PDB file of C-alpha atoms in Angstrom:
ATOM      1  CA  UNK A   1      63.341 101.743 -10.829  1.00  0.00           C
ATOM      2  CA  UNK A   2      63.789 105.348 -10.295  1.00  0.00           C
ATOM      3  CA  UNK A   3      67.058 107.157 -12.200  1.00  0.00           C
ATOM      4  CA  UNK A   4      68.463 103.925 -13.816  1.00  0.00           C
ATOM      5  CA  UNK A   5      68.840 102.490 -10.413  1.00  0.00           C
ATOM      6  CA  UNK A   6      66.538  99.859  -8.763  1.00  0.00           C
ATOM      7  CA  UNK A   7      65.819 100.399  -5.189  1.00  0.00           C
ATOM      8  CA  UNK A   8      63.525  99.062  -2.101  1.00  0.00           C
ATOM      9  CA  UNK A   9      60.824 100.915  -0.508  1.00  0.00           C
ATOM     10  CA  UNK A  10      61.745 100.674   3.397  1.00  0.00           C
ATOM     11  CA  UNK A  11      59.407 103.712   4.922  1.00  0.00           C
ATOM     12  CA  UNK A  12      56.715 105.614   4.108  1.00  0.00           C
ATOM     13  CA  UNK A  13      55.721 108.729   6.195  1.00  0.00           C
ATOM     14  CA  UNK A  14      52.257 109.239   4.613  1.00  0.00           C
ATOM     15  CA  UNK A  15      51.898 112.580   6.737  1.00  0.00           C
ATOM     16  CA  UNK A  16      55.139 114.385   5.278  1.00  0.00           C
ATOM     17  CA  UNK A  17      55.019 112.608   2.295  1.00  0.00           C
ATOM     18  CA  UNK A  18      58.508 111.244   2.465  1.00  0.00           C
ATOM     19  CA  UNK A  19      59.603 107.698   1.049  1.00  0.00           C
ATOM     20  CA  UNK A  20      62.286 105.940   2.683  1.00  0.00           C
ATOM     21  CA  UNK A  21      64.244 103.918  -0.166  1.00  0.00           C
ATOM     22  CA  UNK A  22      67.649 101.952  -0.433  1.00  0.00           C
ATOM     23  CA  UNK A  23      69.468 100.973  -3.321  1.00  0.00           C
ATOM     24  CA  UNK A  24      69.632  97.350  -4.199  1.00  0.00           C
ATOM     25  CA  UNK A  25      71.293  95.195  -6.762  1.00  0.00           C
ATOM     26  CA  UNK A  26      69.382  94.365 -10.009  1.00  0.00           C
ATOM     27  CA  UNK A  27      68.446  94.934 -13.412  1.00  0.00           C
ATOM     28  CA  UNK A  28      66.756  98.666 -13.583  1.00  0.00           C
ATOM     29  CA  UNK A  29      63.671  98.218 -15.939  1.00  0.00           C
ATOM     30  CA  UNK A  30      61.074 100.892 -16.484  1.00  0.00           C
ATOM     31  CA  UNK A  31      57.797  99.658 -17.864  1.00  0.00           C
ATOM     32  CA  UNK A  32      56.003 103.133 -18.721  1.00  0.00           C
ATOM     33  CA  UNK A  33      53.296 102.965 -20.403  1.00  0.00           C
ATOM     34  CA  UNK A  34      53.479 105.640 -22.975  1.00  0.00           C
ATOM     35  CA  UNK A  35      49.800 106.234 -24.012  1.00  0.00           C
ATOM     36  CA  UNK A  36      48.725 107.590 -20.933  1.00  0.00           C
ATOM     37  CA  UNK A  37      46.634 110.325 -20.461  1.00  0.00           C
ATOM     38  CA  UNK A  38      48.198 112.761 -18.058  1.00  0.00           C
ATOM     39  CA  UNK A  39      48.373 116.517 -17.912  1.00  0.00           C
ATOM     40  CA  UNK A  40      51.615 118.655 -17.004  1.00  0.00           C
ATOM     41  CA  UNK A  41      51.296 121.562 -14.302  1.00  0.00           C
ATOM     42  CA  UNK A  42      52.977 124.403 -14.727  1.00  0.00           C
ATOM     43  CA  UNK A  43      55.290 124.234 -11.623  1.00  0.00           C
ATOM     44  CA  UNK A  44      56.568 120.776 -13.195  1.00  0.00           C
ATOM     45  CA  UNK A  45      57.797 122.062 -16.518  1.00  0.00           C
ATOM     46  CA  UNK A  46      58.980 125.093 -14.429  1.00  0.00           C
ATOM     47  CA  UNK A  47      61.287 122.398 -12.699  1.00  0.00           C
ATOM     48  CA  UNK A  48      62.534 120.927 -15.596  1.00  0.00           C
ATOM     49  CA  UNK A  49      63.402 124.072 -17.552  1.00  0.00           C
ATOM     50  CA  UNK A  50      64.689 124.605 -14.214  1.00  0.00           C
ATOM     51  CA  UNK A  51      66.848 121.868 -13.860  1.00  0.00           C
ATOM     52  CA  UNK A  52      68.288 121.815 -17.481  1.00  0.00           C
ATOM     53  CA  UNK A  53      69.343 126.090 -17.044  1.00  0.00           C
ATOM     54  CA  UNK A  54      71.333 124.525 -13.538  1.00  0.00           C
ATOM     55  CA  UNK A  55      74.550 122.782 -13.571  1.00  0.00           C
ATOM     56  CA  UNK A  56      72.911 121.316 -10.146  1.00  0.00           C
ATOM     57  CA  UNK A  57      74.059 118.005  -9.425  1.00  0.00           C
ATOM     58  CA  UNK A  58      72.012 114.987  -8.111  1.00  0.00           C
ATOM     59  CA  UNK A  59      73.909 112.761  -6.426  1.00  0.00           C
ATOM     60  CA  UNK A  60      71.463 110.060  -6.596  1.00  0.00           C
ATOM     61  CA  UNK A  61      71.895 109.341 -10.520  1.00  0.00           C
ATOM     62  CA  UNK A  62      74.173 107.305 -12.073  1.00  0.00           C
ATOM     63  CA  UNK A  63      77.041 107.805 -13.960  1.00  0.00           C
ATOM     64  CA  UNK A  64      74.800 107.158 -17.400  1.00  0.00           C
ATOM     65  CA  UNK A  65      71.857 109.771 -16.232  1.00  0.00           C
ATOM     66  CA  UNK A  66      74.820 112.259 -15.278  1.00  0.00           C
ATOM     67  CA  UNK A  67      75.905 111.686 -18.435  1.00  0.00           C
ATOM     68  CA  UNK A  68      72.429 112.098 -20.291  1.00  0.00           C
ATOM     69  CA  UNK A  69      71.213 115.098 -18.297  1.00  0.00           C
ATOM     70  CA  UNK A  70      74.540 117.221 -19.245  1.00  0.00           C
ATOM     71  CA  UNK A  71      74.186 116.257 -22.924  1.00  0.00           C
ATOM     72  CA  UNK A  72      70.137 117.218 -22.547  1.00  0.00           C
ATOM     73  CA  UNK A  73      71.265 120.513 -20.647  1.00  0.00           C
ATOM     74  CA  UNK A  74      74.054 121.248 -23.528  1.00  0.00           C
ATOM     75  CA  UNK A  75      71.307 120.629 -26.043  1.00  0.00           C
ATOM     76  CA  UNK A  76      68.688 122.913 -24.397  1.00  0.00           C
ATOM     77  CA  UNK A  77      71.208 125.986 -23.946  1.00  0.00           C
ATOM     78  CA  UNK A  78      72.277 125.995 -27.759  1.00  0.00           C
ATOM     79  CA  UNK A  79      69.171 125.809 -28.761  1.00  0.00           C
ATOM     80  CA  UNK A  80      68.064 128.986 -27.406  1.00  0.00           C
ATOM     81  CA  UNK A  81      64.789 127.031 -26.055  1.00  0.00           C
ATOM     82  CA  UNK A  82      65.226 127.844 -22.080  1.00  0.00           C
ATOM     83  CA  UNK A  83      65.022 131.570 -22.770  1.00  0.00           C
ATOM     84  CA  UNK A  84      63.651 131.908 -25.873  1.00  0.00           C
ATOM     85  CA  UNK A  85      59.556 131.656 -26.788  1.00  0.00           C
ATOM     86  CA  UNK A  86      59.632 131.047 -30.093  1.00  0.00           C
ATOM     87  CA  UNK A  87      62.351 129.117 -31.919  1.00  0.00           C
ATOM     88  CA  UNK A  88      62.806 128.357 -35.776  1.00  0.00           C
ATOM     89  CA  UNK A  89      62.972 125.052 -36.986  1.00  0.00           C
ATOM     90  CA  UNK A  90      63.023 125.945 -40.734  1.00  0.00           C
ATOM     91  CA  UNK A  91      61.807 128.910 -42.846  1.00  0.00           C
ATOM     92  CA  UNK A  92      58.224 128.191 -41.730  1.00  0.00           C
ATOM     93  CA  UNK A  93      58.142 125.976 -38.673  1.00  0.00           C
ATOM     94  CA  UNK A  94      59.250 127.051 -35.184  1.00  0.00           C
ATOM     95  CA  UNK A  95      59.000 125.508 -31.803  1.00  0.00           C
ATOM     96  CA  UNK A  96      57.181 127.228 -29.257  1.00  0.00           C
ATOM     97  CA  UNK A  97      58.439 126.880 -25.588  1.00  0.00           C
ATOM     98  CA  UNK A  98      56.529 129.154 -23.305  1.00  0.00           C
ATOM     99  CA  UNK A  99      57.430 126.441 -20.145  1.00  0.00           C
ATOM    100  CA  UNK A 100      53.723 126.337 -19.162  1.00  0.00           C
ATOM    101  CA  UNK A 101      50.903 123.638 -18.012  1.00  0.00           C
ATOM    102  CA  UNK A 102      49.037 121.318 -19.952  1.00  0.00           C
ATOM    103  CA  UNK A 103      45.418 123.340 -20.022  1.00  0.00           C
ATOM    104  CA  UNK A 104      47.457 126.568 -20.498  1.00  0.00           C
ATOM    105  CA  UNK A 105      49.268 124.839 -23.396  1.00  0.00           C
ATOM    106  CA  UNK A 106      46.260 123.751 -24.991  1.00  0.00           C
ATOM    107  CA  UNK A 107      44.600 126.692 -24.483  1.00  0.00           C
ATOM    108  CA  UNK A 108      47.774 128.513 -26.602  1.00  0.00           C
ATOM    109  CA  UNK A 109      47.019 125.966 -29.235  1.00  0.00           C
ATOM    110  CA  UNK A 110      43.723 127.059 -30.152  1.00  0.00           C
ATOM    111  CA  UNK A 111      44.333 130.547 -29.812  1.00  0.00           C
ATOM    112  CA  UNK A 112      46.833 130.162 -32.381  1.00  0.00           C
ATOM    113  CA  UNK A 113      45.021 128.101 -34.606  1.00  0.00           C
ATOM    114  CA  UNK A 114      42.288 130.782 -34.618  1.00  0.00           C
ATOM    115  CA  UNK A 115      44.926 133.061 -35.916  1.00  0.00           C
ATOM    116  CA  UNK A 116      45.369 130.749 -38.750  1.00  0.00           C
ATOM    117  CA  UNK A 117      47.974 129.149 -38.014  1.00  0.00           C
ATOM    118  CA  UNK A 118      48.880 125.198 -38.412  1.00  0.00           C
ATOM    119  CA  UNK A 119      50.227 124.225 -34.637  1.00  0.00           C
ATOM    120  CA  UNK A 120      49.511 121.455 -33.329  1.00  0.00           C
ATOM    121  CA  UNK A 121      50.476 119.831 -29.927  1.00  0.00           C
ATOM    122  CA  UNK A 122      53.227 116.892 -30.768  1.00  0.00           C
ATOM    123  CA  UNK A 123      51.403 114.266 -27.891  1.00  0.00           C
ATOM    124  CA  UNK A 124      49.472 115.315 -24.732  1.00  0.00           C
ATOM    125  CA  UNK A 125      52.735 115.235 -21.982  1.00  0.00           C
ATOM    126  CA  UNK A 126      54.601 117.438 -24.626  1.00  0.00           C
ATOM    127  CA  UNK A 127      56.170 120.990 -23.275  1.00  0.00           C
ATOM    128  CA  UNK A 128      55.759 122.642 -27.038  1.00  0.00           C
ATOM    129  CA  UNK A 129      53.972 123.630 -29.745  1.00  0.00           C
ATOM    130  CA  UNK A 130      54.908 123.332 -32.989  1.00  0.00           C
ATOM    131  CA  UNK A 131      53.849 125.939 -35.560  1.00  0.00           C
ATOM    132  CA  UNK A 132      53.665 126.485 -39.353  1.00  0.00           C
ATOM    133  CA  UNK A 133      53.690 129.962 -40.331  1.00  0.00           C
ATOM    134  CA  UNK A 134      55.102 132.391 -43.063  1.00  0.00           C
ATOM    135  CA  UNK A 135      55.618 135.530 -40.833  1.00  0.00           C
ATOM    136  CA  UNK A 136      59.078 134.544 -39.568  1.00  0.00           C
ATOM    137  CA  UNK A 137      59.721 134.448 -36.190  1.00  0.00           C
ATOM    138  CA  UNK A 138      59.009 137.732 -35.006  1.00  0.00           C
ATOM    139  CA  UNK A 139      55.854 137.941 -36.659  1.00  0.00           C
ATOM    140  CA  UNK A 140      55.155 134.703 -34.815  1.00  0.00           C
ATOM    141  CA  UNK A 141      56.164 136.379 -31.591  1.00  0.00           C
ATOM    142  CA  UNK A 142      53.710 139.158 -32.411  1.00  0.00           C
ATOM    143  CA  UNK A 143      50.688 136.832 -33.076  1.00  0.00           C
ATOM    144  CA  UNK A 144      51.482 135.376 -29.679  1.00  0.00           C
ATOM    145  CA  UNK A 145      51.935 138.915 -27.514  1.00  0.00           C
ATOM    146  CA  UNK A 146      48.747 139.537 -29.432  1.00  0.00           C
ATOM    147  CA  UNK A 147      46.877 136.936 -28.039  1.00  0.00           C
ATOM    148  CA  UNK A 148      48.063 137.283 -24.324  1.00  0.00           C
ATOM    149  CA  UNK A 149      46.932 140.544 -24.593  1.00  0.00           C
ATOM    150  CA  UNK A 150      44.171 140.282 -25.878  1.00  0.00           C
ATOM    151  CA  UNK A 151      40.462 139.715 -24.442  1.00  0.00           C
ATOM    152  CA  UNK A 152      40.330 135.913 -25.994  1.00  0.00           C
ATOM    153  CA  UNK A 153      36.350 134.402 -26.039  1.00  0.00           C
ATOM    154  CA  UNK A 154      37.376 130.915 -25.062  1.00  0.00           C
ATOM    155  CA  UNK A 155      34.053 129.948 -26.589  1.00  0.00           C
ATOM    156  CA  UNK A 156      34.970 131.217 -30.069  1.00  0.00           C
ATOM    157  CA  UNK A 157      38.420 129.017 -30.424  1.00  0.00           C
ATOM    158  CA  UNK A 158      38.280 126.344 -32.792  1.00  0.00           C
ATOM    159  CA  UNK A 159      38.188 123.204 -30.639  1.00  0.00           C
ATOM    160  CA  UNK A 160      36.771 119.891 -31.999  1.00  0.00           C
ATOM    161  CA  UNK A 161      33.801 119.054 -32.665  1.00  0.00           C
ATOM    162  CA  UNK A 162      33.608 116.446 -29.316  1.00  0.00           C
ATOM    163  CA  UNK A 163      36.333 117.956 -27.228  1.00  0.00           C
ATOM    164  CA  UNK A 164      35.685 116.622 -23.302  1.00  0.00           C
ATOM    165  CA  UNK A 165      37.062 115.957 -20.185  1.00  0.00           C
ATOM    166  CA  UNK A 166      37.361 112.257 -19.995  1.00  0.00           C
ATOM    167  CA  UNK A 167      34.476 111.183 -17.013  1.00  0.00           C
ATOM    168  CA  UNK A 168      32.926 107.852 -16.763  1.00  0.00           C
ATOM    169  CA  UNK A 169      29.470 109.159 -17.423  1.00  0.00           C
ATOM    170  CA  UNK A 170      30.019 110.898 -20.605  1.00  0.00           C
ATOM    171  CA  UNK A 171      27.795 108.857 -22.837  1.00  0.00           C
ATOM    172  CA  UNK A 172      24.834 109.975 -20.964  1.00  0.00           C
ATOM    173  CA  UNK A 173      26.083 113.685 -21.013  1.00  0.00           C
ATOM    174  CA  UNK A 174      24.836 116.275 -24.311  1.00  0.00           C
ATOM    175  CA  UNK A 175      27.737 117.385 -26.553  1.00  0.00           C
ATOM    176  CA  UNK A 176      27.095 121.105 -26.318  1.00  0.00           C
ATOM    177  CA  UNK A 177      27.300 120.347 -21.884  1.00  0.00           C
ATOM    178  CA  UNK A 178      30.692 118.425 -22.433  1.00  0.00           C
ATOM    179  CA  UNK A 179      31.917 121.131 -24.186  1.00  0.00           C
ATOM    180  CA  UNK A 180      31.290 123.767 -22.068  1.00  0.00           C
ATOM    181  CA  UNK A 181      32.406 122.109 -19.027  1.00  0.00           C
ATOM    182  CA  UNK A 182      36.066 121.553 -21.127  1.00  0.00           C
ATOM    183  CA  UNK A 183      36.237 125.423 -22.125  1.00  0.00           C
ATOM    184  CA  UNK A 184      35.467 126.491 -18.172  1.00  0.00           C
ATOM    185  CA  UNK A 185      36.955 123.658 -16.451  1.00  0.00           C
ATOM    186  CA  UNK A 186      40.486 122.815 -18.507  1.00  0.00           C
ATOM    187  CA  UNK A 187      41.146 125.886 -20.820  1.00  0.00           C
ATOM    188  CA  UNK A 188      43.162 128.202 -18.391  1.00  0.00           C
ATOM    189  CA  UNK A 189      43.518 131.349 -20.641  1.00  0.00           C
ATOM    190  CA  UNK A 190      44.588 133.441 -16.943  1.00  0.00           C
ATOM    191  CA  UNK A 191      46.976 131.119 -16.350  1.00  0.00           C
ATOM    192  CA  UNK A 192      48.684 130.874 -19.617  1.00  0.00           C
ATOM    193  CA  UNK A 193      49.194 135.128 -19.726  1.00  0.00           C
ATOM    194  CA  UNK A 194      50.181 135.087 -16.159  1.00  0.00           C
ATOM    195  CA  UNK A 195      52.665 132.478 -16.745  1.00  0.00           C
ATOM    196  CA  UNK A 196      53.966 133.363 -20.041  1.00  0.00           C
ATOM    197  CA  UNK A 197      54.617 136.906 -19.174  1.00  0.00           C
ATOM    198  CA  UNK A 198      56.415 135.828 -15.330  1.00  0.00           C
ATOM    199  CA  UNK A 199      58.637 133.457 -17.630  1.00  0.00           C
ATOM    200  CA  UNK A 200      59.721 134.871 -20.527  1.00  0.00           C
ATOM    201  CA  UNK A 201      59.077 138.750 -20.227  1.00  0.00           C
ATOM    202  CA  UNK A 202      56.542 138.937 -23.492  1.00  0.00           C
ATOM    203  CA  UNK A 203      55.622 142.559 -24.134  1.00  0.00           C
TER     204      UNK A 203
END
């Protein structure tokens, strides 16, 4: 099932990577399974925010996912969320959008969180952060301009106390090793500046 439509796998050219389909009749049913553990790159949730600023459309949806991607894209715009890096929620908790990876959004998390304040990362494929603080949104925006130009010690953030890359042999691995190969192997603190200040212009 593939964009509320069912269809039939007819070709596969393994050396382009292209996948020859048709549509066929049936009952569409997705069976995700929503607890996986998957990380976003940043060219992905470059698309999307991509896809909802465009009035592109994709001929291959259906009338229904026509219908659901305009509402998403009317939803996004007047929210401010496509251009915007932080936006308010309430008088002390605002969304923060910076349309980055996985590692680079984790890697905003701590930093914040070392700044004392309360964010937290809503589930692990989740494209925001959302933060509790009292110094409105600019001050927010501050704290975050702050840390992207700063000289950030990935080994000083706050991470848990067993924080690891998931790998089969883990129980036979020390803490402090597990650890370190997480803060020099996921954490992308590069990546996160780069890509922040390409996207949204943060001075």
């Amino acid at each position: 099932a593939l964009a509320g439509l069912t269809w039939e796998t007819i070709d596969v050219n393994v050396k382009s990577k292209v996948i020859f389909v048709k549509r066929v009749p049936g009952i569409s049913v997705v069976d995700w399974d929503v607890d996986f553990a998957v990380e976003l790159h940043t060219v992905l949730v470059q698309k999307i925010r991509s896809v909802l600023k465009s009035d592109e459309v994709y001929p291959y949806l259906s009338e229904r996912c026509k219908e659901r991607l305009n509402e998403i894209r009317y939803i996004a715009r007047g929210s401010g969320i496509l251009d915007s890096l932080v936006t308010p929620l309430s008088d002390t908790k605002y969304a923060i959008f910076p349309w980055v990876g996985t590692r680079q959004l984790m890697t905003l998390n701590y930093a914040l969180r070392q700044r004392k304040l309360k964010s937290k990362l809503p589930w692990m494929t989740c494209v925001y952060l959302e933060v509790n603080s009292n110094n409105g949104k600019e001050g927010v925006e501050n704290i975050i301009s702050d840390i992207l130009h700063s000289n950030l010690d990935l080994y000083s953030l706050p991470l848990p106390e067993k924080v690891q890359i998931e790998g089969k042999y883990n129980e036979f691995i020390p803490l402090n090793l597990l650890r370190k190969q997480f803060i020099e192997d996921y954490l992308d603190f590069e990546g996160l500046k780069s890509d922040i200040l390409n996207t949204k212009g943060v001075k």
